[in-house]
């Protein structure tokens, strides 16, 4: 593996705190995008054809109507993508914590008191 672009020889520098702080942002934004999609669909469906029958309305309908389901589907896919990023960051954060604990366990004796194996300075 090569060095990082910053030249500090770090290949992978992931901080658990960064993962934990970023994950909720994706969750929150997925909710906002989902709410916007729901509002768009309900509003336009409830209004019928609010763009009217004039030239501008006919042009808009000609572009929008054939693409409406594709727009809704693509936006739904974006919502799912944001949710999956949130879940992946959460899982990655949990995995980092578990990995750190595993590595720490390799270099320490769990359950051994300070001062030796028997806690009295004897091995």
Tab-separated table of C-alpha atoms in Angstrom:
chain	number	residue	atom	x	y	z
A	1	UNK	CA	0.000	0.000	0.000
A	2	UNK	CA	1.178	3.501	-0.685
A	3	UNK	CA	1.361	6.586	1.441
A	4	UNK	CA	-1.539	8.966	1.767
A	5	UNK	CA	-1.756	12.063	-0.461
A	6	UNK	CA	-0.780	14.206	2.533
A	7	UNK	CA	2.602	12.460	2.613
A	8	UNK	CA	2.312	11.384	6.256
A	9	UNK	CA	2.783	7.661	5.431
A	10	UNK	CA	-0.676	6.851	6.825
A	11	UNK	CA	-2.512	4.446	4.570
A	12	UNK	CA	-5.783	4.373	6.440
A	13	UNK	CA	-6.687	6.870	9.140
A	14	UNK	CA	-10.246	6.241	10.280
A	15	UNK	CA	-11.450	7.759	13.500
A	16	UNK	CA	-14.393	6.118	15.207
A	17	UNK	CA	-15.643	9.503	16.420
A	18	UNK	CA	-15.779	10.760	12.820
A	19	UNK	CA	-17.802	7.734	11.739
A	20	UNK	CA	-20.176	8.119	14.664
A	21	UNK	CA	-20.692	11.823	13.997
A	22	UNK	CA	-21.198	11.409	10.232
A	23	UNK	CA	-23.681	8.519	10.353
A	24	UNK	CA	-26.616	10.508	11.813
A	25	UNK	CA	-26.213	13.180	9.135
A	26	UNK	CA	-26.981	10.653	6.409
A	27	UNK	CA	-29.940	9.330	8.400
A	28	UNK	CA	-31.346	12.823	8.906
A	29	UNK	CA	-30.892	13.809	5.262
A	30	UNK	CA	-32.555	10.591	4.085
A	31	UNK	CA	-35.590	11.534	6.182
A	32	UNK	CA	-35.659	15.045	4.692
A	33	UNK	CA	-35.374	13.739	1.127
A	34	UNK	CA	-38.081	11.149	1.773
A	35	UNK	CA	-40.385	13.832	3.172
A	36	UNK	CA	-39.718	16.058	0.144
A	37	UNK	CA	-40.518	13.194	-2.222
A	38	UNK	CA	-43.730	12.416	-0.356
A	39	UNK	CA	-44.739	16.090	-0.461
A	40	UNK	CA	-44.002	16.301	-4.181
A	41	UNK	CA	-45.993	13.192	-5.044
A	42	UNK	CA	-48.978	14.009	-2.804
A	43	UNK	CA	-49.116	17.630	-3.901
A	44	UNK	CA	-48.891	17.013	-7.631
A	45	UNK	CA	-51.218	14.015	-7.503
A	46	UNK	CA	-53.690	15.984	-5.391
A	47	UNK	CA	-53.644	18.980	-7.711
A	48	UNK	CA	-54.121	17.010	-10.881
A	49	UNK	CA	-52.391	19.074	-13.575
A	50	UNK	CA	-51.599	22.395	-11.904
A	51	UNK	CA	-49.395	23.513	-14.784
A	52	UNK	CA	-52.442	24.312	-16.904
A	53	UNK	CA	-53.325	23.901	-20.546
A	54	UNK	CA	-51.425	26.884	-21.973
A	55	UNK	CA	-48.251	26.507	-24.059
A	56	UNK	CA	-45.929	26.555	-21.037
A	57	UNK	CA	-48.105	24.046	-19.171
A	58	UNK	CA	-48.314	21.747	-22.178
A	59	UNK	CA	-44.529	21.876	-22.628
A	60	UNK	CA	-43.956	21.149	-18.923
A	61	UNK	CA	-46.377	18.240	-18.996
A	62	UNK	CA	-44.666	16.903	-22.113
A	63	UNK	CA	-41.333	16.761	-20.273
A	64	UNK	CA	-42.510	15.960	-16.749
A	65	UNK	CA	-45.310	13.424	-17.133
A	66	UNK	CA	-43.309	10.785	-19.038
A	67	UNK	CA	-40.470	11.133	-16.507
A	68	UNK	CA	-42.563	11.419	-13.329
A	69	UNK	CA	-42.238	7.774	-12.253
A	70	UNK	CA	-38.531	7.739	-13.117
A	71	UNK	CA	-37.974	10.893	-11.017
A	72	UNK	CA	-39.882	9.400	-8.100
A	73	UNK	CA	-38.018	6.093	-8.426
A	74	UNK	CA	-34.605	7.754	-8.657
A	75	UNK	CA	-35.345	9.897	-5.614
A	76	UNK	CA	-36.487	6.795	-3.719
A	77	UNK	CA	-33.201	5.133	-4.661
A	78	UNK	CA	-31.318	8.150	-3.306
A	79	UNK	CA	-33.236	7.863	-0.025
A	80	UNK	CA	-32.292	4.183	0.249
A	81	UNK	CA	-28.686	5.047	-0.596
A	82	UNK	CA	-28.500	7.608	2.207
A	83	UNK	CA	-30.022	5.096	4.635
A	84	UNK	CA	-27.499	2.440	3.598
A	85	UNK	CA	-24.594	4.885	4.042
A	86	UNK	CA	-25.882	5.639	7.541
A	87	UNK	CA	-26.051	1.921	8.331
A	88	UNK	CA	-22.616	1.246	6.808
A	89	UNK	CA	-20.968	4.045	8.796
A	90	UNK	CA	-22.608	2.783	11.987
A	91	UNK	CA	-21.482	-0.791	11.277
A	92	UNK	CA	-17.980	0.398	10.382
A	93	UNK	CA	-17.777	2.379	13.612
A	94	UNK	CA	-18.912	-0.620	15.646
A	95	UNK	CA	-16.431	-2.806	13.769
A	96	UNK	CA	-13.583	-0.405	14.533
A	97	UNK	CA	-14.429	-0.448	18.223
A	98	UNK	CA	-14.638	-4.265	18.227
A	99	UNK	CA	-11.367	-4.520	16.294
A	100	UNK	CA	-9.617	-2.106	18.666
A	101	UNK	CA	-10.790	-4.158	21.636
A	102	UNK	CA	-9.649	-7.381	19.961
A	103	UNK	CA	-6.202	-5.963	19.235
A	104	UNK	CA	-5.922	-4.581	22.767
A	105	UNK	CA	-6.816	-8.030	24.085
A	106	UNK	CA	-3.951	-9.565	22.139
A	107	UNK	CA	-1.437	-7.408	23.976
A	108	UNK	CA	-2.884	-7.589	27.472
A	109	UNK	CA	-3.908	-10.430	29.741
A	110	UNK	CA	-7.524	-10.005	30.625
A	111	UNK	CA	-8.315	-10.677	34.227
A	112	UNK	CA	-4.678	-10.388	35.352
A	113	UNK	CA	-4.206	-7.934	38.165
A	114	UNK	CA	-1.384	-5.426	38.079
A	115	UNK	CA	1.795	-6.727	39.648
A	116	UNK	CA	1.834	-10.229	38.167
A	117	UNK	CA	-0.433	-13.112	37.300
A	118	UNK	CA	-1.506	-13.757	40.873
A	119	UNK	CA	-1.866	-10.082	41.738
A	120	UNK	CA	0.985	-10.341	44.280
A	121	UNK	CA	3.882	-9.787	41.936
A	122	UNK	CA	4.371	-13.513	41.239
A	123	UNK	CA	4.144	-15.110	37.844
